[in-house]
mmCIF file of C-alpha atoms and ligand atoms in Angstrom:
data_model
loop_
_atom_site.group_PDB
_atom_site.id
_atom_site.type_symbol
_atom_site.label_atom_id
_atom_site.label_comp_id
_atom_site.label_asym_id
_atom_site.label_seq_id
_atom_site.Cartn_x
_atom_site.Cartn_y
_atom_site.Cartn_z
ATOM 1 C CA UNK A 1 -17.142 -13.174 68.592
ATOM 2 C CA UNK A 2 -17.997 -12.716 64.907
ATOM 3 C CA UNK A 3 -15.006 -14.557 64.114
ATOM 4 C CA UNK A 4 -16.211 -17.323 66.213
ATOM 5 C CA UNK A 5 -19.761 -17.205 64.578
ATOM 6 C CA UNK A 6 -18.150 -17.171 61.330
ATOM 7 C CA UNK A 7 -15.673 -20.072 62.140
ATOM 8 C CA UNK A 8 -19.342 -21.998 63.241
ATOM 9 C CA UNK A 9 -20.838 -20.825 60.178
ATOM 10 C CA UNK A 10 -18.285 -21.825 57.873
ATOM 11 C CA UNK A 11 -17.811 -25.660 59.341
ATOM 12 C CA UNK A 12 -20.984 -26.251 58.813
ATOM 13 C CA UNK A 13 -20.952 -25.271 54.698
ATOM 14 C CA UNK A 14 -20.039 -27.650 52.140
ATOM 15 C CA UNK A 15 -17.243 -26.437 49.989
ATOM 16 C CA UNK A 16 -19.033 -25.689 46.979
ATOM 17 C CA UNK A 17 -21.223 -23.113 49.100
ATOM 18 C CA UNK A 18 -20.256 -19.562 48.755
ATOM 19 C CA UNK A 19 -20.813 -17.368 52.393
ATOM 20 C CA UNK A 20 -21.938 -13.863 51.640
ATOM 21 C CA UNK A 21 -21.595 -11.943 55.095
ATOM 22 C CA UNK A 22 -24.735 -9.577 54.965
ATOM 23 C CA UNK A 23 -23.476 -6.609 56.589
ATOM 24 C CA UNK A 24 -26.504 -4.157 56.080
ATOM 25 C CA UNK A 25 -27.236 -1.833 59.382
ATOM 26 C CA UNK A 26 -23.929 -2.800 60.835
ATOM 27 C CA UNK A 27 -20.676 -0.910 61.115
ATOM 28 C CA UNK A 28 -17.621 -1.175 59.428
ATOM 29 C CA UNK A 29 -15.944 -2.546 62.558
ATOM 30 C CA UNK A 30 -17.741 -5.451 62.654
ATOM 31 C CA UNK A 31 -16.993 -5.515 58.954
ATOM 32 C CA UNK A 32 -13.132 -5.329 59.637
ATOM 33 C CA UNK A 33 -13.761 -7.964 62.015
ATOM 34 C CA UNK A 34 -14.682 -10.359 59.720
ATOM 35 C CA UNK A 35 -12.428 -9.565 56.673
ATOM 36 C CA UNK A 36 -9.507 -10.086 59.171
ATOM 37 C CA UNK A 37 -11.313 -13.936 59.691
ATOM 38 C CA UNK A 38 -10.649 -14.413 56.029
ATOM 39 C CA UNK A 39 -14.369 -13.227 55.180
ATOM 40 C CA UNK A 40 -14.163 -11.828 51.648
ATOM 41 C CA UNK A 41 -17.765 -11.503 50.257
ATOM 42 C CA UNK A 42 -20.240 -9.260 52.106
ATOM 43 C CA UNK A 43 -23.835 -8.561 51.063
ATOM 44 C CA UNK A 44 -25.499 -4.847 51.517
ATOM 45 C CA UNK A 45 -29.150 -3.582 50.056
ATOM 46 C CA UNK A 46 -29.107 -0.113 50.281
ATOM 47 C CA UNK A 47 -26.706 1.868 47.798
ATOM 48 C CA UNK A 48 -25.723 4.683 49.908
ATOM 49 C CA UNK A 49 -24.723 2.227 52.628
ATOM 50 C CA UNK A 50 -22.857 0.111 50.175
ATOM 51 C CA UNK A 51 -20.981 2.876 48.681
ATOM 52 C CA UNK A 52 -19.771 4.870 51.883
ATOM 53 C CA UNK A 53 -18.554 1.450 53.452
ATOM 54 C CA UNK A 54 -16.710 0.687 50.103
ATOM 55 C CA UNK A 55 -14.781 4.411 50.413
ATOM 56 C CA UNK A 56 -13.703 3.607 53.987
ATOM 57 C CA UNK A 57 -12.706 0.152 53.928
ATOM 58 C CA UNK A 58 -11.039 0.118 50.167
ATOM 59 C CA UNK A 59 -7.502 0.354 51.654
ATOM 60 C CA UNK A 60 -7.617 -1.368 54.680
ATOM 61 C CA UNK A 61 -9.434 -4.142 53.138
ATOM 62 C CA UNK A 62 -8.522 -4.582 49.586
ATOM 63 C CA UNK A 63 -9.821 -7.451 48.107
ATOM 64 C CA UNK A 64 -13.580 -7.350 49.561
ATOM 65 C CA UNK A 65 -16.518 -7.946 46.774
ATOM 66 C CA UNK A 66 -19.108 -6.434 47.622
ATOM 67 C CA UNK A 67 -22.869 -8.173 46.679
ATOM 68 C CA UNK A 68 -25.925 -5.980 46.288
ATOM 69 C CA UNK A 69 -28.223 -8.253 47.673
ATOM 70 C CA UNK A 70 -31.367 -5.520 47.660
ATOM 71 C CA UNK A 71 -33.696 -3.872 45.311
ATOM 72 C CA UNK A 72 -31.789 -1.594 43.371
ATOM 73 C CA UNK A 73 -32.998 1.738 41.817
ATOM 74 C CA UNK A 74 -31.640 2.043 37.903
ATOM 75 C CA UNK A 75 -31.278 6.008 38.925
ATOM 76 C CA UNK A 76 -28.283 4.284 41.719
ATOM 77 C CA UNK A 77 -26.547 1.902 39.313
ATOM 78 C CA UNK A 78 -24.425 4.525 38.626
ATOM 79 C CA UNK A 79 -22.999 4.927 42.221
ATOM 80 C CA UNK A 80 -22.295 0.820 42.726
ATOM 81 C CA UNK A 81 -20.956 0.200 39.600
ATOM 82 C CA UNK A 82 -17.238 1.229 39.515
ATOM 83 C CA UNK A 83 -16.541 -1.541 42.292
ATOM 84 C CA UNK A 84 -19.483 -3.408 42.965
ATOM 85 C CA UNK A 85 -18.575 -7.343 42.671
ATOM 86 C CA UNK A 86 -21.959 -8.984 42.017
ATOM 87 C CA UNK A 87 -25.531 -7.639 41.379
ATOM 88 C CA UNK A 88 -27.492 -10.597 42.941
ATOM 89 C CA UNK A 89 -31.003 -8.315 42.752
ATOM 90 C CA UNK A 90 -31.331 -7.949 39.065
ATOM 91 C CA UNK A 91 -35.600 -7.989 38.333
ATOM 92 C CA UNK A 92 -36.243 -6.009 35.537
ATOM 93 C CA UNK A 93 -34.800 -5.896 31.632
ATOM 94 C CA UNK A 94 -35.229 -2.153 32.537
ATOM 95 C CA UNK A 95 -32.620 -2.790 35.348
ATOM 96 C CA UNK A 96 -30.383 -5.486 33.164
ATOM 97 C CA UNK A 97 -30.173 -2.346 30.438
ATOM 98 C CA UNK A 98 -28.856 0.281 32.969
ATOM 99 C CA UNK A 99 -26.469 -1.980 34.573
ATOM 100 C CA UNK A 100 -24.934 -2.738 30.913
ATOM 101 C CA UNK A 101 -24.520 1.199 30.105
ATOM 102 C CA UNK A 102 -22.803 1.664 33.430
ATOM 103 C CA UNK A 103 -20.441 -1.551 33.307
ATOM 104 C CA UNK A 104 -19.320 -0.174 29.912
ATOM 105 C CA UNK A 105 -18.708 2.984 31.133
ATOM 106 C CA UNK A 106 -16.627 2.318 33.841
ATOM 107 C CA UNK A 107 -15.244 -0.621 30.802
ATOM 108 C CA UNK A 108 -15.907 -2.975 33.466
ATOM 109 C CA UNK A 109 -18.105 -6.568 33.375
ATOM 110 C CA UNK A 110 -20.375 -6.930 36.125
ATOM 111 C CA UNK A 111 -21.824 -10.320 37.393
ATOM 112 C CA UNK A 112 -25.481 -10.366 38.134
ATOM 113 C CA UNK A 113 -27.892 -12.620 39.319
ATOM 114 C CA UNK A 114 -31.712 -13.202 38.437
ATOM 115 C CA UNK A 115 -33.914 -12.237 40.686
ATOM 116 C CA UNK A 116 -36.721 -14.872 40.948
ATOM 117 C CA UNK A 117 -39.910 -14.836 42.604
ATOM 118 C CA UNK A 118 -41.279 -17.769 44.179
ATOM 119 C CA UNK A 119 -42.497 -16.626 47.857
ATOM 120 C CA UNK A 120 -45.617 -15.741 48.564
ATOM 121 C CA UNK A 121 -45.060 -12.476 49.078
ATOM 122 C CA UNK A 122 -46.669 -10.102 46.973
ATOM 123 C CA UNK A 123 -43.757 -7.896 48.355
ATOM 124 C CA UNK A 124 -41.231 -9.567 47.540
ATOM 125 C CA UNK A 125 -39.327 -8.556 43.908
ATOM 126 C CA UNK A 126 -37.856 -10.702 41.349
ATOM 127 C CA UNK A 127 -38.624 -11.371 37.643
ATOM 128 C CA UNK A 128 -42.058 -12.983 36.890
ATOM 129 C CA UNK A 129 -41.662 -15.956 35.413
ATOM 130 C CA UNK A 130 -42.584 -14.424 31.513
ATOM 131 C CA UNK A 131 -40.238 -11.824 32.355
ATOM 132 C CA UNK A 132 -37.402 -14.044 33.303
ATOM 133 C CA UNK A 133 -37.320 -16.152 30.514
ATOM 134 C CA UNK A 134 -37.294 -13.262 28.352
ATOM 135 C CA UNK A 135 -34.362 -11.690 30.363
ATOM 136 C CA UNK A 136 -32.359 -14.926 29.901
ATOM 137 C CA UNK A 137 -32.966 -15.338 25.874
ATOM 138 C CA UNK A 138 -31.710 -11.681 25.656
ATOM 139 C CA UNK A 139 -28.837 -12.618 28.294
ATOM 140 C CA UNK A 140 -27.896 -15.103 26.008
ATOM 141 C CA UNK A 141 -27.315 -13.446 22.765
ATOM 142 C CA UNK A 142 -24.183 -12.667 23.180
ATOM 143 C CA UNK A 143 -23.860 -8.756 21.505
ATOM 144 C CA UNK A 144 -26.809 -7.835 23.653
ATOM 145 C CA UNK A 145 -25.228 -7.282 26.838
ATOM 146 C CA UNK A 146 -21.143 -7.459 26.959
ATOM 147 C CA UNK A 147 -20.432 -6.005 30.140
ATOM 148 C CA UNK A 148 -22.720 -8.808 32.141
ATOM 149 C CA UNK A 149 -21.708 -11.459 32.990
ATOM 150 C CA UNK A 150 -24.955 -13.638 33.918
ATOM 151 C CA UNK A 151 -23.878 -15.913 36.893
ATOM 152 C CA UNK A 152 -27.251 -17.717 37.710
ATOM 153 C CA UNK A 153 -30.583 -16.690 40.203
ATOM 154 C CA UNK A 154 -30.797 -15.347 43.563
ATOM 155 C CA UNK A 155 -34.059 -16.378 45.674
ATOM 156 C CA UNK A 156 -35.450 -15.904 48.922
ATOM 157 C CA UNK A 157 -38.328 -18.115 50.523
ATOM 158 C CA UNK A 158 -41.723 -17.226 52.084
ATOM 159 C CA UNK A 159 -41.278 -15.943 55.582
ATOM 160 C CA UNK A 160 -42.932 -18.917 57.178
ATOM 161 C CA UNK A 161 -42.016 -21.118 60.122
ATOM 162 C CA UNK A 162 -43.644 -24.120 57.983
ATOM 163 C CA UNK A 163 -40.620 -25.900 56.665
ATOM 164 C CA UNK A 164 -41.980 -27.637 53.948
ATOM 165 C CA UNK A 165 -43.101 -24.667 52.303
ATOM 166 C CA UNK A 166 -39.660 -23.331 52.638
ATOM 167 C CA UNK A 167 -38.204 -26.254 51.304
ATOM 168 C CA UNK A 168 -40.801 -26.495 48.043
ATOM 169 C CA UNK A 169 -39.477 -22.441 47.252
ATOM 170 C CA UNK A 170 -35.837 -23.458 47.106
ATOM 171 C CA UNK A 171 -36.892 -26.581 44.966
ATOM 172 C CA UNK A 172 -38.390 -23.924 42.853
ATOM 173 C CA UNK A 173 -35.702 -21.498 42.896
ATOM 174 C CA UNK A 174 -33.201 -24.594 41.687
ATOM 175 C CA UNK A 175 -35.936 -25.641 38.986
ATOM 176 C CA UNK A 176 -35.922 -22.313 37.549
ATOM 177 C CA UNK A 177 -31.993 -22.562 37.619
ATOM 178 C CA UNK A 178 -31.596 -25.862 36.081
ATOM 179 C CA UNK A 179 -34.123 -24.740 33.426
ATOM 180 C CA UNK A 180 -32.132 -21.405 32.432
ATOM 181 C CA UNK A 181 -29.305 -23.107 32.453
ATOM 182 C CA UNK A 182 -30.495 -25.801 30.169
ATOM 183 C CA UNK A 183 -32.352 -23.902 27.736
ATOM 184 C CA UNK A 184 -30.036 -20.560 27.949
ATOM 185 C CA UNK A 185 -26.601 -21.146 29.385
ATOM 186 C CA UNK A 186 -25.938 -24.466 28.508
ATOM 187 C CA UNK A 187 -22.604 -22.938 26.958
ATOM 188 C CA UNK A 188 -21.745 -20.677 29.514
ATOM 189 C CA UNK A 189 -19.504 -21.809 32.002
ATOM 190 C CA UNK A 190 -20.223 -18.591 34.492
ATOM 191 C CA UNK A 191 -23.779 -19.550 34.822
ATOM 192 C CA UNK A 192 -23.429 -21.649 38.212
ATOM 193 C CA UNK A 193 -25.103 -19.714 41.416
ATOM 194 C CA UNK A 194 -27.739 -20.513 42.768
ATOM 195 C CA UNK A 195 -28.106 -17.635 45.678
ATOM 196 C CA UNK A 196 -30.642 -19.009 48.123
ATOM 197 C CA UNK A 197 -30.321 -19.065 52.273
ATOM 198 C CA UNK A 198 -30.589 -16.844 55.053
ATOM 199 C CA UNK A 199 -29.487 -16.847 58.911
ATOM 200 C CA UNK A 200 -33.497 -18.537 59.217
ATOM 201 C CA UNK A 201 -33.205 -21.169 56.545
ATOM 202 C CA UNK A 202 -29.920 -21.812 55.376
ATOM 203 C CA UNK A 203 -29.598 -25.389 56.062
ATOM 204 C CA UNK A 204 -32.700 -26.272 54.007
ATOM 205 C CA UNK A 205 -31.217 -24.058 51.411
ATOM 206 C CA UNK A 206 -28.295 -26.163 50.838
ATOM 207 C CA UNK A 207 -29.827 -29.544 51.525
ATOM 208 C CA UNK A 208 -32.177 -28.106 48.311
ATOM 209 C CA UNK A 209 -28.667 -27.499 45.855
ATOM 210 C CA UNK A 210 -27.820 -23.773 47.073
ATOM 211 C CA UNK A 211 -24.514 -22.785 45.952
ATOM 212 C CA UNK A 212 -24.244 -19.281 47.885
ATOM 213 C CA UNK A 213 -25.357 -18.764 51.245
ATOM 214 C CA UNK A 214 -25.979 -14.623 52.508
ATOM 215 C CA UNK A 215 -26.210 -14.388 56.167
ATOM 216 C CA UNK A 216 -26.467 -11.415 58.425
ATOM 217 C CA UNK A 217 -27.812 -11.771 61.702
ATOM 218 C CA UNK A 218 -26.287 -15.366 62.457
ATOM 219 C CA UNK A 219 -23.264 -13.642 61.911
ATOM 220 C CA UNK A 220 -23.244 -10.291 63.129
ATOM 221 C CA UNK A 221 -26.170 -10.287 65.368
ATOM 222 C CA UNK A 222 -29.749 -8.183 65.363
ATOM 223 C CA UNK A 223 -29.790 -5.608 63.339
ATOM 224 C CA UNK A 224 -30.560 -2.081 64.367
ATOM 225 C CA UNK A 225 -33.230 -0.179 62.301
HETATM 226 C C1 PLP B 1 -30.968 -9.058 54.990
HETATM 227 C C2 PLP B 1 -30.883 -10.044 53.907
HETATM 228 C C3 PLP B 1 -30.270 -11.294 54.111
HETATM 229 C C4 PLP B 1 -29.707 -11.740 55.445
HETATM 230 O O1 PLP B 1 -30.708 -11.899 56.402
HETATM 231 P P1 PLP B 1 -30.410 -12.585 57.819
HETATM 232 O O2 PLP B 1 -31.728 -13.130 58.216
HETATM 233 O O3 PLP B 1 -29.922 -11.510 58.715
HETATM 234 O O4 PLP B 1 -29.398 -13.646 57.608
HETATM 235 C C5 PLP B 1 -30.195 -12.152 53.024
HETATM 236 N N1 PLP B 1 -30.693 -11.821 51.807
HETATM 237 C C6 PLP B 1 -31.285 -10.645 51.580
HETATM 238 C C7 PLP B 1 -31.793 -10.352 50.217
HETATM 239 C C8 PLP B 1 -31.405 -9.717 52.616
HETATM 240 O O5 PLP B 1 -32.020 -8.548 52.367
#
């Protein structure tokens, strides 16, 4: 069945869009379910979740990445970031600095993502838009940050059933990309994500230039709390 979803899923996603299974709240079965479908990227946003999934599925399913798709805590870095593939919830320089002094630790590079924040949501995180640019010109210099590997933004829209107003956030999210790029990463060739799509609003996502899709629920069904 999840292979079916994901087969539905997938046929429907042009090929420069990335799937991120979100597999927060669900077990590892369903997990192993989708791996063996050819699923290789899987989104979590809580650490301790993330990190006992990764110790029992690291042998049977070797070549997962694992995203960390929620607000992360610099005191949990430290547990994600001997395996974790991509950081797509980076919101603070505070956050960028940890995440540097725990990649070179474990002498790894980590890809991350800017968080931005365009819903109207107070709740929602992501940089501010000061913030952001600031995070980029320091992303930029290269001897700033060597083990990250900035790989573009990650947005989410307002919670809304009005359409448009989903539609004018992922406008906004690309903007901001397009800008960053431009102005910051317009000689770096890993800057190229634009994370931006859920189970809800996918499709307007990637008629709006979305480049990686994360979707849970569509794929594995409602979650349990
Ligand atoms: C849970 C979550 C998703 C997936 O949500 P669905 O509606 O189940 O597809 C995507 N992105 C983030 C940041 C999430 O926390």
């Amino acid at each position: 069945m999840i292979a079916d979803r994901l087969q539905a899923i997938r046929s429907e996603l042009p090929d420069r869009v990335r799937l991120i299974a979100v597999s927060k709240f669900h077990p590892i079965e369903s997990i192993i379910e989708a791996y063996k479908a050819g699923q290789r990227h899987f989104g979590e946003n809580r650490v301790q979740e993330m990190v006992s999934k990764e110790v029992l599925l690291r042998s049977q399913c070797p070549d997962l990445q694992w995203h960390q798709i929620g607000t992360l805590q610099r005191n949990k870095v430290k547990y994600i970031a001997p395996f974790v593939s991509m950081i797509e919830s980076v919101d603070s320089l505070r956050l960028m600095d940890e995440i540097e002094r725990q990649a070179a630790r474990y002498e790894r590079k980590i890809d991350i993502l800017l968080q931005v924040h365009v819903a109207a949501e107070e709740t929602k995180s992501g940089f501010a838009l000061d913030k952001l640019e600031e995070a980029a010109r320091l992303l930029s210099q290269t001897d700033c940050y060597p083990h990250i590997r900035p790989c573009g933004v990650m947005g989410m829209a307002t919670l809304t059933t009005d359409e448009e107003r989903v539609r004018q956030d992922f406008v906004q999210i690309r903007e901001l990309f397009v800008h960053l790029r431009q102005d910051y990463f317009s000689s770096c060739e890993c800057f190229e994500q634009i994370s931006m799509g859920m189970s809800g609003d996918y499709r307007i996502a990637i008629e709006e230039g979305s480049t990686s899709v994360r979707i849970g629920s569509a794929i594995f069904g409602e979650r349990n709390y």
